[in-house]
Amino acid sequence: MKIAIGSDHAGFELKEDVRKLLEAGSYEVLDIGTHCDDSVDYPDFGIGVAKLVASGQADRGILVCGTGIGMSIVANKVRGVRASLIFDLYTAIQSRKHLDANVLVLAGRITGKGLAEEIVKTWLSTEFEGGRHQKRIDKIDAFEKNQDR
Ligand code: RB5
């Protein structure tokens, strides 16, 4: 599985932890930065990762900023992206089972390394249930296609 990851300066340290975790597993990692803790703008990296997922160049994306809010807002602007800001294991599971979330967003200034790693492992290994949930996602897709008309 190919996973695109990105962060701003506030998410840099946790993004590095996530990258090491993924590289130690069987994942191919596309790390688009940032690559140090100098101040940068989260949209530059959120859009980058979201586009890689939306275009199919990555299977999933993981984004980290300070609160996770900025990255969630910007990633969900990209058509086809269902980004979920996750703070616990229950919502990590539900975001996959019911929402087929394709981008995981973490809060580098809130969520500690240990919990974040459990969230990442759980989120990556939980399958979408389909069925009635697919019908709801189809409605989101239809809205995205028609909203400019
Ligand atoms: C950066 O200071 C901070 O605003 C950003 O990382 C994020 O928390 C925005 O949602």
Short mmCIF file of C-alpha atoms and ligand atoms in Angstrom, two decimals:
data_model
loop_
_atom_site.label_atom_id
_atom_site.label_comp_id
_atom_site.label_asym_id
_atom_site.label_seq_id
_atom_site.Cartn_x
_atom_site.Cartn_y
_atom_site.Cartn_z
CA MET A 1 0.00 0.00 0.00
CA LYS A 2 1.32 3.44 -0.99
CA ILE A 3 0.78 6.18 1.60
CA ALA A 4 1.34 9.90 1.08
CA ILE A 5 2.21 11.83 4.23
CA GLY A 6 2.64 15.52 4.96
CA SER A 7 2.64 18.06 7.75
CA ASP A 8 3.32 21.66 8.61
CA HIS A 9 5.90 22.69 11.22
CA ALA A 10 3.48 21.98 14.10
CA GLY A 11 2.96 18.44 12.88
CA PHE A 12 6.52 17.77 11.75
CA GLU A 13 7.69 15.77 14.77
CA LEU A 14 4.64 13.47 14.78
CA LYS A 15 4.78 13.12 10.98
CA GLU A 16 8.36 11.87 11.36
CA ASP A 17 7.19 9.32 13.95
CA VAL A 18 4.45 8.19 11.56
CA ARG A 19 6.91 7.94 8.64
CA LYS A 20 9.26 5.71 10.66
CA LEU A 21 6.35 3.51 11.75
CA LEU A 22 5.16 3.09 8.16
CA GLU A 23 8.65 2.43 6.80
CA ALA A 24 9.15 -0.26 9.43
CA GLY A 25 5.99 -1.94 8.09
CA SER A 26 5.20 -2.99 4.55
CA TYR A 27 4.20 0.45 3.29
CA GLU A 28 5.60 2.57 0.49
CA VAL A 29 5.80 6.13 1.82
CA LEU A 30 5.60 9.32 -0.26
CA ASP A 31 6.73 12.04 2.16
CA ILE A 32 5.99 15.46 0.66
CA GLY A 33 7.29 17.36 3.69
CA THR A 34 7.70 19.54 5.53
CA HIS A 35 11.19 18.36 6.38
CA CYS A 36 12.05 20.55 9.38
CA ASP A 37 10.24 22.62 12.00
CA ASP A 38 10.63 26.00 10.26
CA SER A 39 7.26 27.73 9.94
CA VAL A 40 5.32 26.78 6.79
CA ASP A 41 1.67 26.92 5.63
CA TYR A 42 -0.45 23.79 6.14
CA PRO A 43 -2.48 24.23 2.89
CA ASP A 44 0.66 23.66 0.79
CA PHE A 45 1.11 20.19 2.23
CA GLY A 46 -2.56 19.34 2.79
CA ILE A 47 -3.43 19.99 -0.85
CA GLY A 48 -0.35 18.05 -1.97
CA VAL A 49 -1.27 14.90 -0.09
CA ALA A 50 -4.97 15.17 -0.91
CA LYS A 51 -4.22 15.44 -4.64
CA LEU A 52 -1.98 12.36 -4.55
CA VAL A 53 -4.84 10.37 -2.99
CA ALA A 54 -7.56 11.81 -5.25
CA SER A 55 -5.50 11.05 -8.37
CA GLY A 56 -4.78 7.48 -7.27
CA GLN A 57 -1.02 8.08 -7.04
CA ALA A 58 -1.34 7.14 -3.36
CA ASP A 59 -3.80 4.67 -1.81
CA ARG A 60 -4.17 6.67 1.41
CA GLY A 61 -2.93 9.89 2.97
CA ILE A 62 -1.89 10.93 6.46
CA LEU A 63 -1.65 14.61 7.41
CA VAL A 64 -0.51 16.29 10.62
CA CYS A 65 -0.77 19.91 11.75
CA GLY A 66 -1.05 21.41 15.24
CA THR A 67 -4.76 20.85 15.83
CA GLY A 68 -5.56 18.80 12.73
CA ILE A 69 -8.29 21.27 11.86
CA GLY A 70 -6.52 23.20 9.12
CA MET A 71 -5.38 20.03 7.38
CA SER A 72 -8.91 18.56 7.62
CA ILE A 73 -10.51 21.64 6.10
CA VAL A 74 -8.08 21.89 3.21
CA ALA A 75 -7.90 18.16 2.39
CA ASN A 76 -11.69 17.92 2.22
CA LYS A 77 -11.73 20.65 -0.46
CA VAL A 78 -10.17 18.18 -2.90
CA ARG A 79 -12.79 16.14 -4.74
CA GLY A 80 -12.81 12.47 -3.82
CA VAL A 81 -11.05 13.01 -0.52
CA ARG A 82 -12.72 11.98 2.72
CA ALA A 83 -10.37 13.27 5.41
CA SER A 84 -11.07 12.43 9.06
CA LEU A 85 -9.56 14.19 12.06
CA ILE A 86 -9.02 11.42 14.59
CA PHE A 87 -8.24 11.55 18.33
CA ASP A 88 -9.20 8.04 19.48
CA LEU A 89 -9.42 4.43 18.35
CA TYR A 90 -13.22 4.28 18.10
CA THR A 91 -13.40 7.07 15.54
CA ALA A 92 -10.34 5.64 13.76
CA ILE A 93 -12.31 2.42 13.26
CA GLN A 94 -15.61 4.10 12.35
CA SER A 95 -13.95 6.47 9.87
CA ARG A 96 -12.88 3.42 7.90
CA LYS A 97 -15.87 1.09 8.44
CA HIS A 98 -18.59 3.64 7.72
CA LEU A 99 -16.91 6.55 5.89
CA ASP A 100 -14.18 4.81 3.88
CA ALA A 101 -11.93 7.71 4.93
CA ASN A 102 -8.94 7.90 2.61
CA VAL A 103 -7.02 10.58 4.51
CA LEU A 104 -6.23 10.40 8.24
CA VAL A 105 -5.54 13.68 9.99
CA LEU A 106 -3.69 13.86 13.31
CA ALA A 107 -3.09 16.73 15.74
CA GLY A 108 0.62 17.06 16.49
CA ARG A 109 0.07 19.43 19.42
CA ILE A 110 -2.59 17.23 21.06
CA THR A 111 -2.15 13.54 20.28
CA GLY A 112 0.91 11.84 21.72
CA LYS A 113 3.17 9.49 19.77
CA GLY A 114 1.91 6.28 21.41
CA LEU A 115 -1.77 6.92 20.75
CA ALA A 116 -1.04 8.30 17.26
CA GLU A 117 0.78 5.11 16.32
CA GLU A 118 -2.11 2.94 17.52
CA ILE A 119 -4.52 5.14 15.55
CA VAL A 120 -2.42 4.80 12.38
CA LYS A 121 -2.15 1.00 12.70
CA THR A 122 -5.87 0.65 13.41
CA TRP A 123 -6.92 3.04 10.64
CA LEU A 124 -4.76 1.30 8.04
CA SER A 125 -5.97 -2.19 8.94
CA THR A 126 -9.71 -1.52 9.19
CA GLU A 127 -11.78 -2.26 6.07
CA PHE A 128 -14.75 -0.31 4.72
CA GLU A 129 -18.04 -2.16 5.32
CA GLY A 130 -19.76 -0.95 2.13
CA GLY A 131 -23.51 -1.68 1.91
CA ARG A 132 -25.69 1.16 3.22
CA HIS A 133 -22.56 3.23 3.85
CA GLN A 134 -21.61 3.15 0.15
CA LYS A 135 -24.97 4.68 -0.73
CA ARG A 136 -24.21 7.64 1.54
CA ILE A 137 -20.76 8.14 0.08
CA ASP A 138 -22.32 8.02 -3.40
CA LYS A 139 -24.46 11.00 -2.33
CA ILE A 140 -21.35 12.96 -1.34
CA ASP A 141 -19.74 12.09 -4.69
CA ALA A 142 -22.86 13.17 -6.58
CA PHE A 143 -22.91 16.48 -4.70
CA GLU A 144 -19.24 17.08 -5.48
CA LYS A 145 -19.84 16.44 -9.19
CA ASN A 146 -22.86 18.75 -9.40
CA GLN A 147 -22.05 21.60 -7.00
CA ASP A 148 -20.57 23.89 -9.68
CA ARG A 149 -23.69 23.75 -11.84
C1 RB5 B 1 0.21 26.39 13.05
O1 RB5 B 1 0.60 27.28 14.06
C2 RB5 B 1 -1.22 25.91 13.30
O2 RB5 B 1 -2.12 26.95 13.12
C3 RB5 B 1 -1.55 24.75 12.40
O3 RB5 B 1 -0.62 23.74 12.58
C4 RB5 B 1 -2.90 24.05 12.61
O4 RB5 B 1 -3.10 23.80 13.97
C5 RB5 B 1 -4.04 24.62 11.97
O5 RB5 B 1 -5.14 24.03 12.02
#
